[in-house]
C-alpha cells in the first residue's frame, strides 16, 4: 500500500515553562517559553494516517485504544488542514471527502508530564499535512492541537513567542540555536511514575490563571526577566547561567501551581528528593553542573553536559538504590538533531 503516511516526532522539554493562555480557543499563551527538543530516536510519538473511501468516520487510535473523535482540538486540526487542501487544490475533491483513520503511539508514558501532547500533536499535524499535501507553517498548526507542540517542530533550542495579534498569527515558534550548536548537551529523563496525571496541563493552567495571585508576578516580572538571559546563555553555551535559570523557572512554575485554588500539586516526595540531590551534587562540585526541570508531572528531566553523565548516574544510584533500570531513560538524548520530524511513506 502507498496510501499510509507515518511520521515520528520528538518531545521537547521546556526550560522556561509555558503555563497559561490568553486565548483558550486559539491556544495563545500568556508568556514566551523556551525548550530543548530531544532526540526522537529515544522518545517519540509515531503517527500513521490514511484516508480511504471505505472509511465511515474519522477515527483515532491512541496507544492501541480507540479514542473518541469529539476532541475540539483534534477536529480543529483536521478541519484546518482540509480547508488548506481545498484552498490550495493540493488533492482532488473526491479525496477530500474520504474519512481519515489516525493511529498514534508514544514510546514513553502518555499524559505523565513528559510532553506527550507536544510530540503527539506535532506528529499528527505533520502526518495530516503530508497526507493532504498542504504547504503551511507546521508549527502554527501544531499549536492549535497543544501549545507546547509548536516547539517540537524544530530541533535544538526553540523559543515560542507569545505574540500580540488577537488571531495568534504571530504566536509562533522559532529556533534559538540548532542541535549542532551545543553538541555535548544531554538530557536524562527520570521516570518516577508512568501513570496519567491527576489534572491535565490544559485544566491545571486554566485554574492557575483564574485563581493564582503569584501567577501575575510570574507573567509580568519573572518570565520576562529570564527569557532573554536564557537565550543568551544558550547562544554563549554558558551552562551555569542556563542551569540556574532552568531550575528557578521550574521551581517557580510549581510554586505557582501550588498557589492555584484548588492547588495543582504535580511534584511528589521522590521529585523533591531529586531536587535535593541535584543541589547536593552541585554544591560538592563547587559550581552548577546539573539542572533539573519538571513539567506538569512528577518525572524529572536533568539537563547536563555529557562529561557529567556517568558521575550523576552513580549519584542517582547512591540516592535511589532500589529504583528499577527504567528509572533512567533517555540517556544520551541530546537536544536534538537537525530534522526532528521524520516521515516514512509505506
Ligand atoms: P503531557 O504532559 O504528556 O503532555 P497533557 O495533559 O499535556 O500531558 O496531554 C495529554 C493528552 O495529549 C492525552 O490525554 C491525549 O489527549 C493527547 N496526546 C498525547 N499523546 C498523543 C498522541 N501521540 N497523539 C494524539 N494525542 C496525544
Ligand atoms: C508544563 O502544551 O500540554 O509542559 O496547550 O493546553 O495542550 P495545552 O498544554 P500543554 O502545556 C505544557 C505545559 C508544560 C510547560 C511547557 O511545555 O512549556
Ligand atoms: Co502536554
mmCIF file of N, CA and C and ligand atoms in Angstrom, residues 18-19 73 111 113-119 146-149 197 200-202 205 295-296, ligand 3:
data_model
loop_
_atom_site.group_PDB
_atom_site.id
_atom_site.type_symbol
_atom_site.label_atom_id
_atom_site.label_comp_id
_atom_site.label_asym_id
_atom_site.label_seq_id
_atom_site.Cartn_x
_atom_site.Cartn_y
_atom_site.Cartn_z
ATOM 1 N N UNK A 18 5.803 27.274 29.572
ATOM 2 C CA UNK A 18 4.518 27.855 29.134
ATOM 3 C C UNK A 18 3.476 27.383 30.143
ATOM 4 N N UNK A 19 2.766 28.307 30.735
ATOM 5 C CA UNK A 19 1.700 27.925 31.668
ATOM 6 C C UNK A 19 0.690 29.057 31.712
ATOM 7 N N UNK A 73 -9.924 20.038 19.725
ATOM 8 C CA UNK A 73 -8.587 20.326 19.178
ATOM 9 C C UNK A 73 -8.271 19.438 17.975
ATOM 10 N N UNK A 111 0.564 11.443 28.967
ATOM 11 C CA UNK A 111 -0.107 12.308 29.949
ATOM 12 C C UNK A 111 0.506 12.199 31.338
ATOM 13 N N UNK A 113 3.357 14.059 32.178
ATOM 14 C CA UNK A 113 4.275 15.185 32.373
ATOM 15 C C UNK A 113 5.576 15.002 31.602
ATOM 16 N N UNK A 114 5.525 14.223 30.523
ATOM 17 C CA UNK A 114 6.723 14.070 29.685
ATOM 18 C C UNK A 114 6.465 14.575 28.264
ATOM 19 N N UNK A 115 5.553 15.521 28.152
ATOM 20 C CA UNK A 115 5.312 16.225 26.881
ATOM 21 C C UNK A 115 4.735 15.341 25.776
ATOM 22 N N UNK A 116 3.856 14.415 26.147
ATOM 23 C CA UNK A 116 3.245 13.570 25.106
ATOM 24 C C UNK A 116 2.366 14.397 24.175
ATOM 25 N N UNK A 117 1.709 15.431 24.712
ATOM 26 C CA UNK A 117 0.833 16.225 23.838
ATOM 27 C C UNK A 117 1.673 16.993 22.812
ATOM 28 N N UNK A 118 2.910 17.336 23.192
ATOM 29 C CA UNK A 118 3.792 18.062 22.268
ATOM 30 C C UNK A 118 4.212 17.152 21.111
ATOM 31 N N UNK A 119 4.752 15.978 21.446
ATOM 32 C CA UNK A 119 5.168 15.052 20.390
ATOM 33 C C UNK A 119 3.946 14.592 19.600
ATOM 34 N N UNK A 146 -1.954 21.372 20.624
ATOM 35 C CA UNK A 146 -1.468 21.549 22.006
ATOM 36 C C UNK A 146 -0.365 22.599 21.924
ATOM 37 N N UNK A 147 -0.426 23.608 22.803
ATOM 38 C CA UNK A 147 0.503 24.731 22.710
ATOM 39 C C UNK A 147 1.952 24.295 22.587
ATOM 40 N N UNK A 148 2.392 23.430 23.513
ATOM 41 C CA UNK A 148 3.813 23.048 23.545
ATOM 42 C C UNK A 148 4.240 22.315 22.272
ATOM 43 N N UNK A 149 3.288 21.808 21.502
ATOM 44 C CA UNK A 149 3.623 21.058 20.281
ATOM 45 C C UNK A 149 4.302 21.938 19.234
ATOM 46 N N UNK A 197 -1.490 11.882 34.747
ATOM 47 C CA UNK A 197 -1.552 12.912 35.787
ATOM 48 C C UNK A 197 -2.985 13.161 36.236
ATOM 49 N N UNK A 200 -4.925 17.485 33.913
ATOM 50 C CA UNK A 200 -4.240 17.706 32.633
ATOM 51 C C UNK A 200 -3.589 19.089 32.640
ATOM 52 N N UNK A 201 -2.606 19.281 31.776
ATOM 53 C CA UNK A 201 -1.951 20.602 31.691
ATOM 54 C C UNK A 201 -2.978 21.674 31.338
ATOM 55 N N UNK A 202 -3.874 21.332 30.415
ATOM 56 C CA UNK A 202 -4.886 22.305 29.962
ATOM 57 C C UNK A 202 -5.714 22.809 31.148
ATOM 58 N N UNK A 205 -3.518 24.708 33.980
ATOM 59 C CA UNK A 205 -3.117 26.097 33.704
ATOM 60 C C UNK A 205 -4.329 27.048 33.751
ATOM 61 N N UNK A 295 8.013 19.172 34.226
ATOM 62 C CA UNK A 295 6.773 19.656 33.607
ATOM 63 C C UNK A 295 5.618 19.374 34.565
ATOM 64 N N UNK A 296 4.398 19.370 34.047
ATOM 65 C CA UNK A 296 3.248 19.140 34.924
ATOM 66 C C UNK A 296 3.118 17.639 35.229
HETATM 67 CO CO1 LIG B 3 1.283 18.482 27.344
#
